[in-house]
Amino acid sequence: MKKKILTILLAAMALTLPGCSSDTESGSEKTAKNITIDQTTDSDGKTGEEADEQEAGEMQAAADAIDKVHAEKKDTLSDTSVDQGDWNGKILMLDQAQSWVRQSSEADDNGGFAETYSCDDRLQYSWNCVVGETGEAQALADEYIRDRGWTVTSVEANDDLAEKLGLDTCEYTAYEDDEGYSMLHRGILVVDEDAYYTADFRMMEGDMGEYEPSVQEWIAQVYFA
């Protein structure tokens, strides 16, 4: 009796296995070559592949628009240095800057001073003096970066420059979103008696590997005149 029940159960299981149907026609319909997969569609009636292509095209168009904005900015840069503005205070000097193109040089409304240089098409150097604000260098650097809408990565004391300049000095790294471009800032902040100074190098994040060694060397060479 037990053998008979087991035989019946095995027969029932065999009928339920794929490709083992007693109906040869319906069984053939279950083979892989007869199976079709429906492509999903989005709300606009596009297939998944078409939607992906459209999204990729839109992303490329947005990237091209961003590139165009920055190319137009680059076209406005002068190839000839402007004259240095009038300034009676100390200047944060960098000898290499003498071979770069000075794009701007002027006093601000608060009695400070700022200059910007193009080192080449993708690297910019600037220094400035902010009058009337003093304090601990690292705290001022953090505030300076955040006031400009940049993202602080690191702010730490630079003991070598502090000893060389005789002033509290820190070094910082920060990132800026410049209309779709991720820009890296590497610089220093130096605290004097009634003002603080910054020296800043600005480059595209992707160019860091190319410029970082030179920037680190130049930062170590700044001095007051």
PDB file of C-alpha atoms in Angstrom:
ATOM      1  CA  MET A   1       0.000   0.000   0.000  1.00  0.00           C
ATOM      2  CA  LYS A   2       2.803   2.392   0.892  1.00  0.00           C
ATOM      3  CA  LYS A   3       4.552   1.665  -2.411  1.00  0.00           C
ATOM      4  CA  LYS A   4       1.368   2.485  -4.324  1.00  0.00           C
ATOM      5  CA  ILE A   5       0.941   5.885  -2.554  1.00  0.00           C
ATOM      6  CA  LEU A   6       4.604   6.763  -3.188  1.00  0.00           C
ATOM      7  CA  THR A   7       4.250   5.921  -6.875  1.00  0.00           C
ATOM      8  CA  ILE A   8       1.208   8.183  -7.191  1.00  0.00           C
ATOM      9  CA  LEU A   9       2.991  11.094  -5.472  1.00  0.00           C
ATOM     10  CA  LEU A  10       6.057  10.772  -7.714  1.00  0.00           C
ATOM     11  CA  ALA A  11       3.858  10.742 -10.786  1.00  0.00           C
ATOM     12  CA  ALA A  12       2.074  13.915  -9.643  1.00  0.00           C
ATOM     13  CA  MET A  13       5.397  15.665  -9.021  1.00  0.00           C
ATOM     14  CA  ALA A  14       6.680  14.699 -12.459  1.00  0.00           C
ATOM     15  CA  LEU A  15       3.670  16.309 -14.090  1.00  0.00           C
ATOM     16  CA  THR A  16       4.366  19.629 -12.351  1.00  0.00           C
ATOM     17  CA  LEU A  17       8.051  19.875 -13.346  1.00  0.00           C
ATOM     18  CA  PRO A  18       8.970  22.287 -16.243  1.00  0.00           C
ATOM     19  CA  GLY A  19       9.076  20.477 -19.581  1.00  0.00           C
ATOM     20  CA  CYS A  20       7.431  17.411 -18.127  1.00  0.00           C
ATOM     21  CA  SER A  21       3.804  18.157 -18.973  1.00  0.00           C
ATOM     22  CA  SER A  22       1.786  15.364 -20.481  1.00  0.00           C
ATOM     23  CA  ASP A  23       0.490  17.955 -22.964  1.00  0.00           C
ATOM     24  CA  THR A  24       3.381  18.157 -25.479  1.00  0.00           C
ATOM     25  CA  GLU A  25       1.990  21.250 -27.197  1.00  0.00           C
ATOM     26  CA  SER A  26       1.635  23.309 -24.015  1.00  0.00           C
ATOM     27  CA  GLY A  27       5.016  22.019 -22.879  1.00  0.00           C
ATOM     28  CA  SER A  28       6.686  23.301 -26.038  1.00  0.00           C
ATOM     29  CA  GLU A  29       5.202  26.720 -25.418  1.00  0.00           C
ATOM     30  CA  LYS A  30       7.174  26.910 -22.166  1.00  0.00           C
ATOM     31  CA  THR A  31      10.588  26.574 -23.823  1.00  0.00           C
ATOM     32  CA  ALA A  32      12.949  29.572 -23.539  1.00  0.00           C
ATOM     33  CA  LYS A  33      12.798  30.391 -27.255  1.00  0.00           C
ATOM     34  CA  ASN A  34       9.093  31.127 -26.984  1.00  0.00           C
ATOM     35  CA  ILE A  35       9.330  33.410 -23.942  1.00  0.00           C
ATOM     36  CA  THR A  36       9.129  37.180 -24.593  1.00  0.00           C
ATOM     37  CA  ILE A  37       9.926  39.933 -22.072  1.00  0.00           C
ATOM     38  CA  ASP A  38       7.874  43.106 -22.193  1.00  0.00           C
ATOM     39  CA  GLN A  39       9.961  46.329 -22.061  1.00  0.00           C
ATOM     40  CA  THR A  40       8.807  48.679 -19.343  1.00  0.00           C
ATOM     41  CA  THR A  41       7.543  52.071 -20.387  1.00  0.00           C
ATOM     42  CA  ASP A  42       7.572  55.407 -18.595  1.00  0.00           C
ATOM     43  CA  SER A  43       4.711  57.839 -18.220  1.00  0.00           C
ATOM     44  CA  ASP A  44       5.418  59.277 -21.676  1.00  0.00           C
ATOM     45  CA  GLY A  45       5.083  55.910 -23.326  1.00  0.00           C
ATOM     46  CA  LYS A  46       8.855  55.529 -23.903  1.00  0.00           C
ATOM     47  CA  THR A  47      10.592  52.218 -23.371  1.00  0.00           C
ATOM     48  CA  GLY A  48      13.222  51.982 -20.625  1.00  0.00           C
ATOM     49  CA  GLU A  49      15.999  52.173 -23.207  1.00  0.00           C
ATOM     50  CA  GLU A  50      14.498  55.231 -24.865  1.00  0.00           C
ATOM     51  CA  ALA A  51      14.026  56.939 -21.496  1.00  0.00           C
ATOM     52  CA  ASP A  52      17.672  56.253 -20.590  1.00  0.00           C
ATOM     53  CA  GLU A  53      18.826  57.723 -23.903  1.00  0.00           C
ATOM     54  CA  GLN A  54      16.697  60.815 -23.352  1.00  0.00           C
ATOM     55  CA  GLU A  55      18.057  61.274 -19.816  1.00  0.00           C
ATOM     56  CA  ALA A  56      21.641  60.874 -21.060  1.00  0.00           C
ATOM     57  CA  GLY A  57      20.976  63.450 -23.780  1.00  0.00           C
ATOM     58  CA  GLU A  58      19.542  65.925 -21.286  1.00  0.00           C
ATOM     59  CA  MET A  59      22.524  65.456 -18.963  1.00  0.00           C
ATOM     60  CA  GLN A  60      24.946  66.026 -21.834  1.00  0.00           C
ATOM     61  CA  ALA A  61      23.069  69.168 -22.885  1.00  0.00           C
ATOM     62  CA  ALA A  62      23.269  70.495 -19.314  1.00  0.00           C
ATOM     63  CA  ALA A  63      27.011  69.732 -19.171  1.00  0.00           C
ATOM     64  CA  ASP A  64      27.560  71.481 -22.502  1.00  0.00           C
ATOM     65  CA  ALA A  65      25.699  74.547 -21.214  1.00  0.00           C
ATOM     66  CA  ILE A  66      27.930  74.653 -18.126  1.00  0.00           C
ATOM     67  CA  ASP A  67      31.056  74.328 -20.274  1.00  0.00           C
ATOM     68  CA  LYS A  68      29.835  77.187 -22.466  1.00  0.00           C
ATOM     69  CA  VAL A  69      29.384  79.493 -19.455  1.00  0.00           C
ATOM     70  CA  HIS A  70      32.930  78.824 -18.258  1.00  0.00           C
ATOM     71  CA  ALA A  71      34.395  79.129 -21.736  1.00  0.00           C
ATOM     72  CA  GLU A  72      32.807  82.576 -22.026  1.00  0.00           C
ATOM     73  CA  LYS A  73      34.303  83.540 -18.646  1.00  0.00           C
ATOM     74  CA  LYS A  74      37.717  82.424 -19.816  1.00  0.00           C
ATOM     75  CA  ASP A  75      37.369  84.519 -22.981  1.00  0.00           C
ATOM     76  CA  THR A  76      36.964  87.657 -20.859  1.00  0.00           C
ATOM     77  CA  LEU A  77      40.367  87.215 -19.184  1.00  0.00           C
ATOM     78  CA  SER A  78      42.973  89.684 -20.333  1.00  0.00           C
ATOM     79  CA  ASP A  79      46.378  88.625 -21.592  1.00  0.00           C
ATOM     80  CA  THR A  80      47.900  91.878 -20.307  1.00  0.00           C
ATOM     81  CA  SER A  81      48.426  92.692 -16.637  1.00  0.00           C
ATOM     82  CA  VAL A  82      46.556  95.651 -15.196  1.00  0.00           C
ATOM     83  CA  ASP A  83      48.503  98.241 -13.206  1.00  0.00           C
ATOM     84  CA  GLN A  84      48.878  97.649  -9.501  1.00  0.00           C
ATOM     85  CA  GLY A  85      46.452  99.723  -7.471  1.00  0.00           C
ATOM     86  CA  ASP A  86      47.432 102.204  -4.782  1.00  0.00           C
ATOM     87  CA  TRP A  87      48.142 100.513  -1.476  1.00  0.00           C
ATOM     88  CA  ASN A  88      50.156 101.760   1.477  1.00  0.00           C
ATOM     89  CA  GLY A  89      49.966  98.581   3.513  1.00  0.00           C
ATOM     90  CA  LYS A  90      52.056  95.449   3.445  1.00  0.00           C
ATOM     91  CA  ILE A  91      51.834  93.253   0.363  1.00  0.00           C
ATOM     92  CA  LEU A  92      51.766  89.485   0.619  1.00  0.00           C
ATOM     93  CA  MET A  93      54.327  88.674  -2.053  1.00  0.00           C
ATOM     94  CA  LEU A  94      55.025  85.657  -4.213  1.00  0.00           C
ATOM     95  CA  ASP A  95      57.949  85.988  -6.621  1.00  0.00           C
ATOM     96  CA  GLN A  96      56.345  83.712  -9.215  1.00  0.00           C
ATOM     97  CA  ALA A  97      53.417  86.125  -9.523  1.00  0.00           C
ATOM     98  CA  GLN A  98      55.636  88.545 -11.445  1.00  0.00           C
ATOM     99  CA  SER A  99      55.345  86.273 -14.487  1.00  0.00           C
ATOM    100  CA  TRP A 100      51.565  85.817 -14.155  1.00  0.00           C
ATOM    101  CA  VAL A 101      48.870  88.083 -15.602  1.00  0.00           C
ATOM    102  CA  ARG A 102      47.423  90.445 -12.988  1.00  0.00           C
ATOM    103  CA  GLN A 103      43.678  90.490 -13.662  1.00  0.00           C
ATOM    104  CA  SER A 104      42.698  92.890 -10.869  1.00  0.00           C
ATOM    105  CA  SER A 105      44.386  95.027  -8.221  1.00  0.00           C
ATOM    106  CA  GLU A 106      42.328  97.346  -6.040  1.00  0.00           C
ATOM    107  CA  ALA A 107      41.430  98.509  -2.544  1.00  0.00           C
ATOM    108  CA  ASP A 108      38.076  97.573  -1.049  1.00  0.00           C
ATOM    109  CA  ASP A 109      35.556  99.811   0.717  1.00  0.00           C
ATOM    110  CA  ASN A 110      36.840  98.814   4.148  1.00  0.00           C
ATOM    111  CA  GLY A 111      40.444  99.833   3.587  1.00  0.00           C
ATOM    112  CA  GLY A 112      41.660  96.389   2.577  1.00  0.00           C
ATOM    113  CA  PHE A 113      43.287  95.343  -0.666  1.00  0.00           C
ATOM    114  CA  ALA A 114      43.073  92.423  -3.104  1.00  0.00           C
ATOM    115  CA  GLU A 115      44.783  91.163  -6.249  1.00  0.00           C
ATOM    116  CA  THR A 116      43.981  88.311  -8.623  1.00  0.00           C
ATOM    117  CA  TYR A 117      46.359  86.668 -11.098  1.00  0.00           C
ATOM    118  CA  SER A 118      45.921  84.123 -13.872  1.00  0.00           C
ATOM    119  CA  CYS A 119      48.751  81.616 -13.591  1.00  0.00           C
ATOM    120  CA  ASP A 120      47.445  79.882 -16.716  1.00  0.00           C
ATOM    121  CA  ASP A 121      44.060  79.004 -18.206  1.00  0.00           C
ATOM    122  CA  ARG A 122      43.105  76.727 -15.316  1.00  0.00           C
ATOM    123  CA  LEU A 123      44.939  78.044 -12.253  1.00  0.00           C
ATOM    124  CA  GLN A 124      44.218  81.322 -10.458  1.00  0.00           C
ATOM    125  CA  TYR A 125      46.104  82.979  -7.620  1.00  0.00           C
ATOM    126  CA  SER A 126      44.789  85.735  -5.381  1.00  0.00           C
ATOM    127  CA  TRP A 127      45.831  87.452  -2.215  1.00  0.00           C
ATOM    128  CA  ASN A 128      43.979  89.951  -0.072  1.00  0.00           C
ATOM    129  CA  CYS A 129      44.169  91.969   3.110  1.00  0.00           C
ATOM    130  CA  VAL A 130      41.098  92.278   5.334  1.00  0.00           C
ATOM    131  CA  VAL A 131      41.435  95.264   7.687  1.00  0.00           C
ATOM    132  CA  GLY A 132      39.945  95.500  11.147  1.00  0.00           C
ATOM    133  CA  GLU A 133      39.448  91.824  11.923  1.00  0.00           C
ATOM    134  CA  THR A 134      41.851  89.801  14.024  1.00  0.00           C
ATOM    135  CA  GLY A 135      41.708  86.652  16.069  1.00  0.00           C
ATOM    136  CA  GLU A 136      42.968  83.083  15.971  1.00  0.00           C
ATOM    137  CA  ALA A 137      44.039  82.136  12.445  1.00  0.00           C
ATOM    138  CA  GLN A 138      42.145  78.857  12.179  1.00  0.00           C
ATOM    139  CA  ALA A 139      38.877  80.376  13.383  1.00  0.00           C
ATOM    140  CA  LEU A 140      39.226  83.282  10.953  1.00  0.00           C
ATOM    141  CA  ALA A 141      39.997  80.901   8.084  1.00  0.00           C
ATOM    142  CA  ASP A 142      36.914  78.839   8.822  1.00  0.00           C
ATOM    143  CA  GLU A 143      34.770  82.008   8.859  1.00  0.00           C
ATOM    144  CA  TYR A 144      36.446  83.376   5.711  1.00  0.00           C
ATOM    145  CA  ILE A 145      35.727  80.166   3.785  1.00  0.00           C
ATOM    146  CA  ARG A 146      32.118  79.841   4.900  1.00  0.00           C
ATOM    147  CA  ASP A 147      31.377  83.516   4.144  1.00  0.00           C
ATOM    148  CA  ARG A 148      32.261  82.785   0.527  1.00  0.00           C
ATOM    149  CA  GLY A 149      29.945  79.816   0.333  1.00  0.00           C
ATOM    150  CA  TRP A 150      32.774  77.320   0.023  1.00  0.00           C
ATOM    151  CA  THR A 151      32.887  73.948   1.782  1.00  0.00           C
ATOM    152  CA  VAL A 152      35.655  73.552   4.361  1.00  0.00           C
ATOM    153  CA  THR A 153      37.742  70.393   3.984  1.00  0.00           C
ATOM    154  CA  SER A 154      40.593  71.151   6.368  1.00  0.00           C
ATOM    155  CA  VAL A 155      42.045  74.038   8.351  1.00  0.00           C
ATOM    156  CA  GLU A 156      45.251  73.465  10.279  1.00  0.00           C
ATOM    157  CA  ALA A 157      48.201  75.408  11.662  1.00  0.00           C
ATOM    158  CA  ASN A 158      51.220  75.915   9.409  1.00  0.00           C
ATOM    159  CA  ASP A 159      54.064  76.108  11.908  1.00  0.00           C
ATOM    160  CA  ASP A 160      56.778  76.542   9.275  1.00  0.00           C
ATOM    161  CA  LEU A 161      55.167  79.640   7.768  1.00  0.00           C
ATOM    162  CA  ALA A 162      54.258  80.967  11.204  1.00  0.00           C
ATOM    163  CA  GLU A 163      57.928  80.840  12.156  1.00  0.00           C
ATOM    164  CA  LYS A 164      59.046  82.349   8.836  1.00  0.00           C
ATOM    165  CA  LEU A 165      56.522  85.240   8.929  1.00  0.00           C
ATOM    166  CA  GLY A 166      56.505  85.689  12.694  1.00  0.00           C
ATOM    167  CA  LEU A 167      52.681  85.624  12.665  1.00  0.00           C
ATOM    168  CA  ASP A 168      49.900  83.161  13.444  1.00  0.00           C
ATOM    169  CA  THR A 169      49.381  81.251  10.184  1.00  0.00           C
ATOM    170  CA  CYS A 170      47.136  78.411   9.078  1.00  0.00           C
ATOM    171  CA  GLU A 171      46.681  76.453   5.874  1.00  0.00           C
ATOM    172  CA  TYR A 172      43.300  75.461   4.423  1.00  0.00           C
ATOM    173  CA  THR A 173      41.638  73.347   1.758  1.00  0.00           C
ATOM    174  CA  ALA A 174      38.110  74.068   0.553  1.00  0.00           C
ATOM    175  CA  TYR A 175      35.748  73.325  -2.322  1.00  0.00           C
ATOM    176  CA  GLU A 176      33.565  75.712  -4.308  1.00  0.00           C
ATOM    177  CA  ASP A 177      30.646  74.967  -6.620  1.00  0.00           C
ATOM    178  CA  ASP A 178      31.213  77.427  -9.453  1.00  0.00           C
ATOM    179  CA  GLU A 179      28.109  77.150 -11.653  1.00  0.00           C
ATOM    180  CA  GLY A 180      28.451  73.408 -12.002  1.00  0.00           C
ATOM    181  CA  TYR A 181      32.248  73.164 -11.784  1.00  0.00           C
ATOM    182  CA  SER A 182      33.837  71.751  -8.642  1.00  0.00           C
ATOM    183  CA  MET A 183      36.737  74.054  -7.776  1.00  0.00           C
ATOM    184  CA  LEU A 184      39.470  73.340  -5.240  1.00  0.00           C
ATOM    185  CA  HIS A 185      40.979  76.100  -3.085  1.00  0.00           C
ATOM    186  CA  ARG A 186      44.347  75.692  -1.395  1.00  0.00           C
ATOM    187  CA  GLY A 187      45.674  78.595   0.611  1.00  0.00           C
ATOM    188  CA  ILE A 188      46.817  80.210   3.826  1.00  0.00           C
ATOM    189  CA  LEU A 189      45.546  82.834   6.240  1.00  0.00           C
ATOM    190  CA  VAL A 190      47.991  85.019   8.192  1.00  0.00           C
ATOM    191  CA  VAL A 191      46.938  87.184  11.152  1.00  0.00           C
ATOM    192  CA  ASP A 192      48.646  90.556  11.619  1.00  0.00           C
ATOM    193  CA  GLU A 193      48.037  93.177  14.332  1.00  0.00           C
ATOM    194  CA  ASP A 194      45.019  94.918  12.800  1.00  0.00           C
ATOM    195  CA  ALA A 195      44.270  92.801   9.741  1.00  0.00           C
ATOM    196  CA  TYR A 196      44.575  89.353   8.255  1.00  0.00           C
ATOM    197  CA  TYR A 197      45.912  88.258   4.877  1.00  0.00           C
ATOM    198  CA  THR A 198      45.037  85.361   2.617  1.00  0.00           C
ATOM    199  CA  ALA A 199      46.864  83.762  -0.295  1.00  0.00           C
ATOM    200  CA  ASP A 200      44.658  81.453  -2.321  1.00  0.00           C
ATOM    201  CA  PHE A 201      45.137  79.117  -5.275  1.00  0.00           C
ATOM    202  CA  ARG A 202      42.019  78.084  -7.171  1.00  0.00           C
ATOM    203  CA  MET A 203      41.867  75.182  -9.632  1.00  0.00           C
ATOM    204  CA  MET A 204      39.389  72.648 -10.980  1.00  0.00           C
ATOM    205  CA  GLU A 205      39.163  69.626  -8.718  1.00  0.00           C
ATOM    206  CA  GLY A 206      40.224  67.351 -11.553  1.00  0.00           C
ATOM    207  CA  ASP A 207      43.428  69.380 -12.039  1.00  0.00           C
ATOM    208  CA  MET A 208      44.593  68.918  -8.462  1.00  0.00           C
ATOM    209  CA  GLY A 209      47.060  66.174  -9.398  1.00  0.00           C
ATOM    210  CA  GLU A 210      48.740  68.467 -11.914  1.00  0.00           C
ATOM    211  CA  TYR A 211      48.910  71.644  -9.822  1.00  0.00           C
ATOM    212  CA  GLU A 212      49.069  70.479  -6.215  1.00  0.00           C
ATOM    213  CA  PRO A 213      52.874  69.951  -6.027  1.00  0.00           C
ATOM    214  CA  SER A 214      53.594  73.450  -7.404  1.00  0.00           C
ATOM    215  CA  VAL A 215      50.903  75.075  -5.263  1.00  0.00           C
ATOM    216  CA  GLN A 216      52.298  73.499  -2.106  1.00  0.00           C
ATOM    217  CA  GLU A 217      55.755  74.785  -2.999  1.00  0.00           C
ATOM    218  CA  TRP A 218      54.495  78.307  -3.749  1.00  0.00           C
ATOM    219  CA  ILE A 219      52.505  78.519  -0.539  1.00  0.00           C
ATOM    220  CA  ALA A 220      55.701  77.897   1.405  1.00  0.00           C
ATOM    221  CA  GLN A 221      57.413  80.809  -0.381  1.00  0.00           C
ATOM    222  CA  VAL A 222      55.057  83.737   0.360  1.00  0.00           C
ATOM    223  CA  TYR A 223      56.497  86.693   2.232  1.00  0.00           C
ATOM    224  CA  PHE A 224      55.605  90.271   3.192  1.00  0.00           C
ATOM    225  CA  ALA A 225      57.026  93.363   1.455  1.00  0.00           C
TER     226      ALA A 225
END
